[in-house]
Short mmCIF file of C-alpha atoms in Angstrom, two decimals:
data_model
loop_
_atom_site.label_atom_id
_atom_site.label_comp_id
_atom_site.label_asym_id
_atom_site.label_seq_id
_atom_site.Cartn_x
_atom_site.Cartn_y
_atom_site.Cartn_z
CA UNK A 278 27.28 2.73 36.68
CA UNK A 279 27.62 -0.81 35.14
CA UNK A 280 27.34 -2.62 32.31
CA UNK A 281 25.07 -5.44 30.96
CA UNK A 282 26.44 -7.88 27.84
CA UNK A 283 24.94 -9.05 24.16
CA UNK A 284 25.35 -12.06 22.96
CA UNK A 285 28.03 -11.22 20.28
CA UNK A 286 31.15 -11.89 21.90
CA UNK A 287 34.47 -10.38 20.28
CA UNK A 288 37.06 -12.58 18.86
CA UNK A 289 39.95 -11.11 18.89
CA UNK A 290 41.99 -9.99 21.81
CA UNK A 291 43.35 -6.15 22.01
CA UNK A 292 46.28 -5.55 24.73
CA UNK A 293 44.87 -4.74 28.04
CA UNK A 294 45.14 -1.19 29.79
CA UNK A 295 43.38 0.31 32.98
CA UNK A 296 39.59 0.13 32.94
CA UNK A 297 37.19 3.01 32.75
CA UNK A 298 35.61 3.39 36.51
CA UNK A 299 32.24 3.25 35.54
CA UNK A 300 30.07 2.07 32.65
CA UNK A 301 26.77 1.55 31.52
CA UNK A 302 24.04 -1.49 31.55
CA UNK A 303 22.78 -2.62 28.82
CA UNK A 304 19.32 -1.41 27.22
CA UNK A 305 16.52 -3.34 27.73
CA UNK A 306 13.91 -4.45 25.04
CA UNK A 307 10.81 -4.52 26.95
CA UNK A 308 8.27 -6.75 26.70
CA UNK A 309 5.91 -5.33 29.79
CA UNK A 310 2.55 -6.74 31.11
CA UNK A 311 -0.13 -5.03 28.95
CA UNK A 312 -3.11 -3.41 31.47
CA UNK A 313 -5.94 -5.88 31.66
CA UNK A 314 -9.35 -4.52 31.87
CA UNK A 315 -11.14 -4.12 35.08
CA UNK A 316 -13.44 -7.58 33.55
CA UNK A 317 -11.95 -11.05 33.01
CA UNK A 318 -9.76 -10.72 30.03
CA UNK A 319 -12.16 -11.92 27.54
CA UNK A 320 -10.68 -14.61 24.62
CA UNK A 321 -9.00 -13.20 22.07
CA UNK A 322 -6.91 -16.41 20.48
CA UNK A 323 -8.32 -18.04 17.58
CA UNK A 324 -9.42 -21.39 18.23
CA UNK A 325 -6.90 -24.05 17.16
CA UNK A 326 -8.09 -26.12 13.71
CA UNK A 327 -8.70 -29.19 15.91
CA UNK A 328 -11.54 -27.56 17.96
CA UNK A 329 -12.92 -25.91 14.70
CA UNK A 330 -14.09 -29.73 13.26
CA UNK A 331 -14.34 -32.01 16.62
CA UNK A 332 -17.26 -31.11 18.82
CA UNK A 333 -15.52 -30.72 22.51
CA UNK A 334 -15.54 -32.87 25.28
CA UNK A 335 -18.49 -33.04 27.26
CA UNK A 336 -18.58 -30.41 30.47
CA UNK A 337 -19.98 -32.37 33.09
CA UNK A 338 -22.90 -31.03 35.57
CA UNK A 339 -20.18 -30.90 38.62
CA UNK A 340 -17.48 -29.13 36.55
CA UNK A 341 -20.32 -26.54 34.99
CA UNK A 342 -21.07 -25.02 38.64
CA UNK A 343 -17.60 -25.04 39.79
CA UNK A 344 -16.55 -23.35 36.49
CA UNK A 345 -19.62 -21.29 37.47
CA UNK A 346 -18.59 -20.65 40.74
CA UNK A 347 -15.11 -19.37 39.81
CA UNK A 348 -16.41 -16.69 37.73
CA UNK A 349 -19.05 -15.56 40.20
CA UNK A 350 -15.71 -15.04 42.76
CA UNK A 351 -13.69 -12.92 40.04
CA UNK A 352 -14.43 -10.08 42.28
CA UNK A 353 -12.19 -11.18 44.98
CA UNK A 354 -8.94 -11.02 42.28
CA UNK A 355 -9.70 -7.73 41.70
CA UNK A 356 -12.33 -8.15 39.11
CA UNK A 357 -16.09 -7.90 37.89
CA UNK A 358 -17.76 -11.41 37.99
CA UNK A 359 -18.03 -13.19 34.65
CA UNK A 360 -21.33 -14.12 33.31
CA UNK A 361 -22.04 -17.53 32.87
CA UNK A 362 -23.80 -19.45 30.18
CA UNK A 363 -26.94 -21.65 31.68
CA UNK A 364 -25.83 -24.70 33.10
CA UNK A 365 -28.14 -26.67 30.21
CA UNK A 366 -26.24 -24.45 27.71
CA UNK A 367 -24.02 -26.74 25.16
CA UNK A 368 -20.58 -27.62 25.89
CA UNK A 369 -18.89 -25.19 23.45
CA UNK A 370 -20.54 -22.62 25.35
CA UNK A 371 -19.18 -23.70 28.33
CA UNK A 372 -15.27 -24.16 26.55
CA UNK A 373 -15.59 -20.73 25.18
CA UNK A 374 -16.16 -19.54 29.23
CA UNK A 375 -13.41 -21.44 30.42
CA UNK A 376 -11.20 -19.89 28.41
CA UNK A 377 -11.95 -16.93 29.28
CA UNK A 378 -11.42 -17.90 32.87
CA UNK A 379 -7.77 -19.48 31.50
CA UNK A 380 -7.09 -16.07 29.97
CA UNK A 381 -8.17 -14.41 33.15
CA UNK A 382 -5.93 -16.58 35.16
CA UNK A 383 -2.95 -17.66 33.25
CA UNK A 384 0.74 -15.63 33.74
CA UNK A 385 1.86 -13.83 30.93
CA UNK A 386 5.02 -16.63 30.47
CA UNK A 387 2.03 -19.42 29.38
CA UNK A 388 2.34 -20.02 25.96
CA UNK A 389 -0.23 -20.38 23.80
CA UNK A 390 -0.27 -23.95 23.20
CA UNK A 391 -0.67 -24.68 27.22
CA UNK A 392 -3.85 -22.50 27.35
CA UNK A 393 -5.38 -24.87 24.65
CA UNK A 394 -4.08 -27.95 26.38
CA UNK A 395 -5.73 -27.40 29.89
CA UNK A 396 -9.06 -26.67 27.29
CA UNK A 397 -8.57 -30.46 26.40
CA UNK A 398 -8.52 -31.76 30.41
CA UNK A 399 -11.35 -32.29 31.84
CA UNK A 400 -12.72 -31.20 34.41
CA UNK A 401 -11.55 -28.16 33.02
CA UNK A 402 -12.37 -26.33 36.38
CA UNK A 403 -9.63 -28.72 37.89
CA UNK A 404 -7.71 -27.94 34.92
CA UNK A 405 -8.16 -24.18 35.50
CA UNK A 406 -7.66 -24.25 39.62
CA UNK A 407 -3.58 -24.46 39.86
CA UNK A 408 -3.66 -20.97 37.84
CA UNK A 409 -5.36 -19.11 40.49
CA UNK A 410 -2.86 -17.59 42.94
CA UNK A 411 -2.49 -18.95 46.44
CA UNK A 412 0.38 -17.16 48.03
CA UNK A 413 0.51 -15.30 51.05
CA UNK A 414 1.03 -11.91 49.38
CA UNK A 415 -2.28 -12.54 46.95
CA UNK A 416 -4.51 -13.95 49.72
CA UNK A 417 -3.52 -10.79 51.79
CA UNK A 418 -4.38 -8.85 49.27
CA UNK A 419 -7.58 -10.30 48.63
CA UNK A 420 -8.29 -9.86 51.84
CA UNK A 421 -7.48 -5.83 53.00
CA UNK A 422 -9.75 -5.84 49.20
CA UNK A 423 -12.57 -7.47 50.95
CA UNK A 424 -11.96 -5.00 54.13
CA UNK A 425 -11.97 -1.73 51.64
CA UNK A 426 -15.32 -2.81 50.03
CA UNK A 427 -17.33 -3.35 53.33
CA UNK A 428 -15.92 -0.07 54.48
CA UNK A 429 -16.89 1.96 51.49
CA UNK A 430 -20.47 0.37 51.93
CA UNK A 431 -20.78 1.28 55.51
CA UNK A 432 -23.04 4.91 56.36
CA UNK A 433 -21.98 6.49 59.33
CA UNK A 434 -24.00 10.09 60.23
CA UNK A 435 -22.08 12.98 59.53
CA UNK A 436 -20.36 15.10 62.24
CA UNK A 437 -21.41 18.37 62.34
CA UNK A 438 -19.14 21.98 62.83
CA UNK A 439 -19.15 22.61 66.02
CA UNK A 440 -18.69 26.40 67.94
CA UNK A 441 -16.18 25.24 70.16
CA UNK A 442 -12.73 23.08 69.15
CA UNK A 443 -13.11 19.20 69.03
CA UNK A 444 -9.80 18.25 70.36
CA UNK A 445 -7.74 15.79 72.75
CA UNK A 446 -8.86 16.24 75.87
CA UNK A 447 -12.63 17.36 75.69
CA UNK A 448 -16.21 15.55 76.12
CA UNK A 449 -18.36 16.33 73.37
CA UNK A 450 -21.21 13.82 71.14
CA UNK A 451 -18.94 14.99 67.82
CA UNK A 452 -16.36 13.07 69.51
CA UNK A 453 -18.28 9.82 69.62
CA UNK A 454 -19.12 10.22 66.10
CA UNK A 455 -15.88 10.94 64.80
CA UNK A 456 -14.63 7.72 66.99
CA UNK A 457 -17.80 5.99 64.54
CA UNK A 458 -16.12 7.65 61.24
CA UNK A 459 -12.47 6.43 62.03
CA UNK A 460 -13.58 2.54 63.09
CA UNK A 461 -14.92 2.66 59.60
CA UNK A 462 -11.53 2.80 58.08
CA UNK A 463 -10.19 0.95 60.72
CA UNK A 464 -8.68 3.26 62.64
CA UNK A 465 -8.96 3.41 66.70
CA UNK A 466 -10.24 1.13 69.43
CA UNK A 467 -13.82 -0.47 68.87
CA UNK A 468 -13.44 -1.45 72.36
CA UNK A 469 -14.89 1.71 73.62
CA UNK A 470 -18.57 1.67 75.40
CA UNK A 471 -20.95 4.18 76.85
CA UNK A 472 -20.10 8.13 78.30
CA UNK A 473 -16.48 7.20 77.26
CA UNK A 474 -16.92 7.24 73.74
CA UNK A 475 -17.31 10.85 73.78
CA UNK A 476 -14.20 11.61 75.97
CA UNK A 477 -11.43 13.14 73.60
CA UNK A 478 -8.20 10.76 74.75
CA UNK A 479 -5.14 9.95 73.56
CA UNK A 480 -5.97 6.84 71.80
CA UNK A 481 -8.06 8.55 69.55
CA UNK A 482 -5.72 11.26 69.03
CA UNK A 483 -3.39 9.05 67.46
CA UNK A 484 -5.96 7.20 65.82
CA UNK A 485 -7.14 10.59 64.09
CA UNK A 486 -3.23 11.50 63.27
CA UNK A 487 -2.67 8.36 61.60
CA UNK A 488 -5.82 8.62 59.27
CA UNK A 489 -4.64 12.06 58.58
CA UNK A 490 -1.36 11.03 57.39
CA UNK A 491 -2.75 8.47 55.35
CA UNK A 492 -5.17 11.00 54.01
CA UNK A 493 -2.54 13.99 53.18
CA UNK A 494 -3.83 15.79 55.55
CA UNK A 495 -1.65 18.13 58.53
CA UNK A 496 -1.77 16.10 61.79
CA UNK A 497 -3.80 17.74 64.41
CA UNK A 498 -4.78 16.83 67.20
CA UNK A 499 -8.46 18.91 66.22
CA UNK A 500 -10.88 18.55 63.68
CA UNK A 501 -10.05 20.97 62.06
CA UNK A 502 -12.20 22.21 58.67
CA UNK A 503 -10.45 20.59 56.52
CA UNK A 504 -10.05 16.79 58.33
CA UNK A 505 -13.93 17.66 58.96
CA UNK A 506 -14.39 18.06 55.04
CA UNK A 507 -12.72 14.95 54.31
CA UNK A 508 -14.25 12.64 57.08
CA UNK A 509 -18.12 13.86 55.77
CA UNK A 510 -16.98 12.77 52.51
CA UNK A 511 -18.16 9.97 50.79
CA UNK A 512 -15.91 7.18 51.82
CA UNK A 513 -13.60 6.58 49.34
CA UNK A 514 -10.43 4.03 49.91
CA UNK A 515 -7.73 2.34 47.52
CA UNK A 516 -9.63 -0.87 45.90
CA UNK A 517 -8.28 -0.17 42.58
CA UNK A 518 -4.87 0.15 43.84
CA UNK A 519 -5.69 -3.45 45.32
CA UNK A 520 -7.06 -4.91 42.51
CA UNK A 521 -4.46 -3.50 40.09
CA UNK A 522 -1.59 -5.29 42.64
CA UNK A 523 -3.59 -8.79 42.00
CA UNK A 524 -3.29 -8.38 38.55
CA UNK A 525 0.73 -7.55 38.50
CA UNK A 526 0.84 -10.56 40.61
CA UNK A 527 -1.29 -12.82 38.41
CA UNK A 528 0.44 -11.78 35.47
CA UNK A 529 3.82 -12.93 36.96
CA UNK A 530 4.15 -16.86 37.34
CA UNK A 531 4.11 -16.73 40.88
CA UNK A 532 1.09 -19.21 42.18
CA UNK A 533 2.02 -20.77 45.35
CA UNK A 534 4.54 -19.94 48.30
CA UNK A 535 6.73 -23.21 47.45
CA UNK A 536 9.89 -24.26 47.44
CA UNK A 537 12.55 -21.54 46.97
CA UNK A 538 12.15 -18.72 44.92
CA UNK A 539 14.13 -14.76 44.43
CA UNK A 540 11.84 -11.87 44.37
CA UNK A 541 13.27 -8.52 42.92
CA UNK A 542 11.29 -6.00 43.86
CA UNK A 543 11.21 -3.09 41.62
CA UNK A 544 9.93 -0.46 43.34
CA UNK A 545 11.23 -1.26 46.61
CA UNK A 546 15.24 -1.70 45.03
CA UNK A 547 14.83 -4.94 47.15
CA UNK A 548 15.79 -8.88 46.43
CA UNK A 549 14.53 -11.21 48.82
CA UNK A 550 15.44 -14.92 49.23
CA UNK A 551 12.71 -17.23 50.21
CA UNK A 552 12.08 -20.99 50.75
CA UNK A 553 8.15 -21.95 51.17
CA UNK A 554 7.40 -18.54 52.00
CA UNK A 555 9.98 -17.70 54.62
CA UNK A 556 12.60 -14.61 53.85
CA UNK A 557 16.06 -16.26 54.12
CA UNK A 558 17.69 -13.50 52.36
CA UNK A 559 17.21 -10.04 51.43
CA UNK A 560 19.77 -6.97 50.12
CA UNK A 561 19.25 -3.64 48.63
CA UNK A 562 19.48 -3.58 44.77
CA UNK A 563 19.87 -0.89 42.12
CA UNK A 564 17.20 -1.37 38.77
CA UNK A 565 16.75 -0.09 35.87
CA UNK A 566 16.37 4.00 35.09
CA UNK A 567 12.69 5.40 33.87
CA UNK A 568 13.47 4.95 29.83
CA UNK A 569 11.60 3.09 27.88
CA UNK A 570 15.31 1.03 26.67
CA UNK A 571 16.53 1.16 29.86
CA UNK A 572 13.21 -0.43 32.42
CA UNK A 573 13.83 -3.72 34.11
CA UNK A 574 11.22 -6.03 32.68
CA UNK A 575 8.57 -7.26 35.09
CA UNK A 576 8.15 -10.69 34.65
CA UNK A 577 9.19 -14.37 35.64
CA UNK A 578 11.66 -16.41 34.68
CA UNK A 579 14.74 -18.81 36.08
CA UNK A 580 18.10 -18.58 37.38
CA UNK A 581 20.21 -20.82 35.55
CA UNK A 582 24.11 -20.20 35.66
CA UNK A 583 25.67 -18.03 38.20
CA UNK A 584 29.38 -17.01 36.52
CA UNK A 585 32.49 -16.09 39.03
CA UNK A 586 34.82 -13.35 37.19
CA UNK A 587 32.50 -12.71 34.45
CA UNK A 588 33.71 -10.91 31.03
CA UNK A 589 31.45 -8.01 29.23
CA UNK A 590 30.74 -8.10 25.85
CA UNK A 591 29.61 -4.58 25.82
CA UNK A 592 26.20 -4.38 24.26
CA UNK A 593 26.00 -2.66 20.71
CA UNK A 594 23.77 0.39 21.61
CA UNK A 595 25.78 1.68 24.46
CA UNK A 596 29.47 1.12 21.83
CA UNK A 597 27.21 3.37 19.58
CA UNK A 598 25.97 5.79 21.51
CA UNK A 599 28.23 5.87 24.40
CA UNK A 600 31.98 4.18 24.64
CA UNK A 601 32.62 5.10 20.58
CA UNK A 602 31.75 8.85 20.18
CA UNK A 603 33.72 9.14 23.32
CA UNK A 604 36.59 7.44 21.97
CA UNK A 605 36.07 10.06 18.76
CA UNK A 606 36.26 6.93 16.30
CA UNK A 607 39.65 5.38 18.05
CA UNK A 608 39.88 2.28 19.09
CA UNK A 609 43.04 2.52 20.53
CA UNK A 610 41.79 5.34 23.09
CA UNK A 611 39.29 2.44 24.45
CA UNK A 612 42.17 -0.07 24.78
CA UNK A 613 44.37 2.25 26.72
CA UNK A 614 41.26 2.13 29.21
CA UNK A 615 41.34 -2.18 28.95
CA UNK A 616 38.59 -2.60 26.78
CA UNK A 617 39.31 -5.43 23.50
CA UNK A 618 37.80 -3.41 20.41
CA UNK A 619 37.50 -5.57 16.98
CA UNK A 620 36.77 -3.63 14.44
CA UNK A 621 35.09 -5.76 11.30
CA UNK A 622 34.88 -4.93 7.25
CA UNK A 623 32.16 -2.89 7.39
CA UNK A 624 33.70 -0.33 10.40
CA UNK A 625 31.44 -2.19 13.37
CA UNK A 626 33.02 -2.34 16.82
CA UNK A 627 32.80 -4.95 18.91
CA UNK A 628 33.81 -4.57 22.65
CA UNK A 629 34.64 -6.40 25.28
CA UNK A 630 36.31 -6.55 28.69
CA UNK A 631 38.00 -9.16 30.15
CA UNK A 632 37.32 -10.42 34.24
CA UNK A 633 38.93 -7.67 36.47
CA UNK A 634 38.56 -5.48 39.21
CA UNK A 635 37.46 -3.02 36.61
CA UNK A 636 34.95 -5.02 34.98
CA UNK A 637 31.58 -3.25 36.13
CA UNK A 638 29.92 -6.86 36.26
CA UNK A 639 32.34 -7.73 39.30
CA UNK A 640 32.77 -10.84 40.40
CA UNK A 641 30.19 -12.54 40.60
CA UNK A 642 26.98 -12.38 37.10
CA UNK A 643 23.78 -14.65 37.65
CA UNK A 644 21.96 -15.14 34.46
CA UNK A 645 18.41 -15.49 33.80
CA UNK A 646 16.56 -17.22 31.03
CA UNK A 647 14.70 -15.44 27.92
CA UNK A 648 15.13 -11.99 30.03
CA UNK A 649 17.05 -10.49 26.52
CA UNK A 650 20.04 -9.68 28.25
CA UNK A 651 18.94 -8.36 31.32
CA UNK A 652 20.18 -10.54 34.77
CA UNK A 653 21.73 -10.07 38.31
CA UNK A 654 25.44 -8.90 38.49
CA UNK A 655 27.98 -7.59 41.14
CA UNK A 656 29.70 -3.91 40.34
CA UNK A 657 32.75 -2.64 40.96
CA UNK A 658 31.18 0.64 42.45
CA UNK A 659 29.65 0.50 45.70
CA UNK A 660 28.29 3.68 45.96
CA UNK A 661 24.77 3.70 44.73
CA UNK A 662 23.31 1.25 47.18
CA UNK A 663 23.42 4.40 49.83
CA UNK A 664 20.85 6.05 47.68
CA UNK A 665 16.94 6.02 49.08
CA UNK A 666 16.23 6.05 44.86
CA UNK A 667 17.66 3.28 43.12
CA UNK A 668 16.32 3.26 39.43
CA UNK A 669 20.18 3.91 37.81
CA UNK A 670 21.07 1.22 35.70
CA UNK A 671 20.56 0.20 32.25
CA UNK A 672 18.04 -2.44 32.85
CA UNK A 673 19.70 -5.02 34.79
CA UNK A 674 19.53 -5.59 38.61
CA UNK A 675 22.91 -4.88 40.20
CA UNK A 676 22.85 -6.77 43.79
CA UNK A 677 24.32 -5.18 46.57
CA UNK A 678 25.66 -8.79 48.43
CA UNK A 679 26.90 -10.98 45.46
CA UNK A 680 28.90 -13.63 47.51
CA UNK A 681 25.70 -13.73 50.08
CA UNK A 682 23.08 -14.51 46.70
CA UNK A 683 25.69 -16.85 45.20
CA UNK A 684 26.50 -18.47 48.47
CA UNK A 685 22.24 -18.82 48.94
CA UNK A 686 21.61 -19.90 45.19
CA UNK A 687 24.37 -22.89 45.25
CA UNK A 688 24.04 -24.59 48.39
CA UNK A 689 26.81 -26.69 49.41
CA UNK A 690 29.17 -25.25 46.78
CA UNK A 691 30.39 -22.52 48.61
CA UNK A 692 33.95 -24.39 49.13
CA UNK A 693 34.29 -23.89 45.13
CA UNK A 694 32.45 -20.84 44.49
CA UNK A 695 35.02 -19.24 46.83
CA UNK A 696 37.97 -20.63 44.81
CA UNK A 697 36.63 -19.86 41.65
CA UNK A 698 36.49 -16.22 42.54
CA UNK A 699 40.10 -16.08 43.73
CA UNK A 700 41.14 -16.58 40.28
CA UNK A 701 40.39 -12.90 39.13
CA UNK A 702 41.41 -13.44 35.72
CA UNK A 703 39.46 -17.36 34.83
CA UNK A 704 35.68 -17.37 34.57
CA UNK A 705 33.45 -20.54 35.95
CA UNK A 706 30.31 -21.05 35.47
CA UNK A 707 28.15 -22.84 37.74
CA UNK A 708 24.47 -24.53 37.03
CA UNK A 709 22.19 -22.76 39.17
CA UNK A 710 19.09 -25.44 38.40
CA UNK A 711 16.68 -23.31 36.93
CA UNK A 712 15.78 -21.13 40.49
CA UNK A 713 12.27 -19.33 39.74
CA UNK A 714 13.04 -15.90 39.57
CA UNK A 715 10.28 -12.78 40.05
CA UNK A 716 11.01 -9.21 38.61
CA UNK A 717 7.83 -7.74 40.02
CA UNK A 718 6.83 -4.35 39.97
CA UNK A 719 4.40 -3.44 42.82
CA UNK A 720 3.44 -0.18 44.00
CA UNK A 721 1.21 -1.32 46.57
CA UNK A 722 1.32 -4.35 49.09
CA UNK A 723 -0.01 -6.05 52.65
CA UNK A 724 2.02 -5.47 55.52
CA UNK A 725 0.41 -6.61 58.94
CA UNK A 726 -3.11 -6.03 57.24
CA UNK A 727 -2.29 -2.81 55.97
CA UNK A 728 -1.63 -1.32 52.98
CA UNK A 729 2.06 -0.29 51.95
CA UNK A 730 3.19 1.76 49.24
CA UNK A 731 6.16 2.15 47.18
CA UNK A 732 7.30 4.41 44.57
CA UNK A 733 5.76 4.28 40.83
CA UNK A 734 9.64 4.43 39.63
CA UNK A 735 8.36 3.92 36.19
CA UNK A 736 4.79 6.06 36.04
CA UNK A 737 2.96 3.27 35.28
CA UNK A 738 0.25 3.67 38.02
CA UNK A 739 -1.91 6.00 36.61
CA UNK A 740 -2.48 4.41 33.33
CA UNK A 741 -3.77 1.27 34.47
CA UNK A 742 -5.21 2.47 36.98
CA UNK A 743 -7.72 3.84 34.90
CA UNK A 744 -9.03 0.31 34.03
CA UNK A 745 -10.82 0.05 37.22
CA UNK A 746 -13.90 1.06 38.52
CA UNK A 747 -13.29 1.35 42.12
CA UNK A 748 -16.91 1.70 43.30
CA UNK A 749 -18.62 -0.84 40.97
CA UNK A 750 -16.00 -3.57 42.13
CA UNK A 751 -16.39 -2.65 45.97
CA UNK A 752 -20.46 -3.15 44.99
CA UNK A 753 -19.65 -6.76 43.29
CA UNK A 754 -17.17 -7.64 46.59
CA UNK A 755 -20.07 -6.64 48.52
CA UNK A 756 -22.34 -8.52 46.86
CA UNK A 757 -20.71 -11.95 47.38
CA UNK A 758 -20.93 -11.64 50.93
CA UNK A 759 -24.70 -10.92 50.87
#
């Protein structure tokens, strides 16, 4: 494993020695994205003094409908609409909606004081309109979410047990009703007229197998009683899981597709490179384990120095609980291993290591703003990118192509990068310009108009899953279209 620095750096400099092979990352003080309710988050901040003596702006006619219309459309993020006050209502009324809306919208890195500003602007609804997401990965959400909730509204008549097997190759009126049952979902070929729709053939054997598979179900190429079961079911398809991906996604500061942004992907131990949307980079990565100290935070932030031959101060919790009882309260058995230990008045070590081949940062450390320690590092052990399950750090994101990220994040300074890492033993730092960064944690995402899934590495699905009324939302989808 590898290791993750504080910001106490130790002073004094112990005789070097040969490294420990592995060590840990650091812990990670969480700040996670608190479930929002299935509504629009409703306003919880106290109004500022200003607004509590000076009557508001005035909320034109114009800006009162769009405002309007913007919470009438919350069901296409995911969520039930928002009730509006009467368009002849007073303008407080009106402020106290839009922030609601602001709450609704605004990523969980927007300070307090910026949601009260855009209350100030006016119109607020053009205040309110760069929050809402507009990337590719949102708007393909919202749409497979629009898909889902005309699909649970459609009735299709149920196909009834049969005597004889309904499988590949036969003519039969359950077959044309099953082909009715699949198209629901999606599944199978609508192109399909007359006598033919009742002929058993290969394209709807596969079309069966794949909603099978995406149903738990044994692939058959039959209905068999339990895919019969199942398809006279009351349709039932993953809108929450939809709507709960819009609201990682508005919670992150992610809004349009760009410029050039890094996406770590959690739950797919993936970093991708982009630049206006387009992948220019991507690489296996290894996160953080499932403890609550050791999680890599979801959130957004920047990428503001990249470091070649970086030094570890090793952070406090893993001296205590890790590098210390195993040195059984001798500091000299860590230096023999090339750690510095400084020991101060009251008996607290501080640790360090030095750039080396045995430094588990690398070569190569890319730090992050406001993250609390947690950032993008190299390793000196190769090994755990081969693993399909990649949740083994201690909270920061170890990338498995270092030179390739460093070489992408400082364009035209590969000439000195390069040097700088040749000197093992002197670390440079280079300004990164303050990249936008994404740790995102998604379980659930578009792919070609379908929906992908990826490991809940830290459990979290189920939980806020709950917030959602799956049924209710398709209903209020449904309803827009109407």
């Amino acid at each position: 494993m590898t290791a993750d620095p504080t910001t106490h750096r130790s002073q004094h400099v112990a005789r070097p020695g040969s490294a420990s092979r592995c060590a840990l990352l650091v812990g990670v003080v969480l700040a996670w994205v608190q479930p929002a309710p299935a509504r629009a988050a409703e306003a919880t901040e106290p109004a500022n003094a200003a607004s509590a003596t000076t009557a508001p702006l005035p909320v034109e006619s114009d800006d009162r409908r769009a405002l309007r219309a913007l919470g009438r459309s919350l069901p296409r993020h995911g969520l039930l609409p928002l009730e509006s006050p009467s368009l002849d209502a007073d303008d407080a009324a009106w402020v106290k909606y839009a922030k609601k809306l602001v709450q609704t919208f605004a990523p969980e890195s927007m300070k307090r004081d910026a949601k009260a500003a855009l209350l100030e602007q006016r119109p607020l609804s053009g205040a309110i309109e760069p929050l809402v997401p507009r990337h590719r990965r949102y708007k393909a959400l919202q749409a497979l979410l629009e898909v889902y909730a005309r699909q649970m509204g459609a009735s299709t008549e149920p196909i009834p047990a049969a005597w004889y097997k309904v499988k590949a190759g036969i003519t039969a009126p359950e077959v044309a009703l099953l082909r009715d049952r699949l198209r629901v979902e999606g599944y199978g070929d609508e192109g399909v007229q007359g006598r033919l729709r009742e002929y058993f053939d290969d394209r709807l054997k596969r079309a069966l197998q794949a909603w099978q598979k995406d149903h738990g179900l044994a692939r058959t190429s039959s209905l068999d009683p339990q895919t019969l079961t199942q398809l006279n079911a009351p349709i039932t398809l993953p809108v929450a899981d939809v709507a709960l991906a819009l609201q990682r996604f508005r919670a992150l500061d992610l809004r349009r597709d760009d410029g050039r942004q890094l996406l770590v992907h959690i739950n797919a131990f993936a970093l991708v490179a982009e630049r206006n949307g387009s992948p220019e980079l991507a690489m296996p990565v290894v996160v953080g384990k499932n403890t609550e100290k050791d999680r890599t935070p979801r959130m957004s932030t920047r990428l503001e120095t990249v470091i070649a031959n970086p030094s570890w101060a090793v952070p406090q919790r893993i001296v205590e609980e890790k590098l210390r009882p195993g040195a059984k309260d001798i500091p000299e058995m860590l230096i023999d291993k090339g750690y510095e230990v400084t020991v101060d008045a009251t008996g607290k070590w501080r640790v360090r290591m030095g750039p080396g081949p045995d430094n588990p940062l690398g070569k190569l450390k890319f730090l992050l703003d406001g993250t609390n320690g947690v950032y993008l590092h190299d390793t000196n052990t190769r090994s755990a990118f081969a693993k399909d399950e990649r949740s083994l750090s201690h909270g920061c994101v170890r990338v498995s192509d270092p030179m390739g990220l460093a070489r992408w994040v400082l364009p035209g300074r590969e000439l000195d990068l390069e040097e700088a890492v040749t000197y093992t033993s002197l670390s440079t730092s280079f300004g990164a310009g303050d990249l936008p960064t994404h740790l995102m944690y998604q379980t659930a995402l578009v792919e070609d108009g379908r929906l992908v899934r990826f490991p809940d590495v830290y459990g979290l699905d189920p939980a806020e899953l709950a917030n959602f009324d799956a049924h209710a939302l398709a209903r209020a989808v449904r309803a827009l279209g109407n």
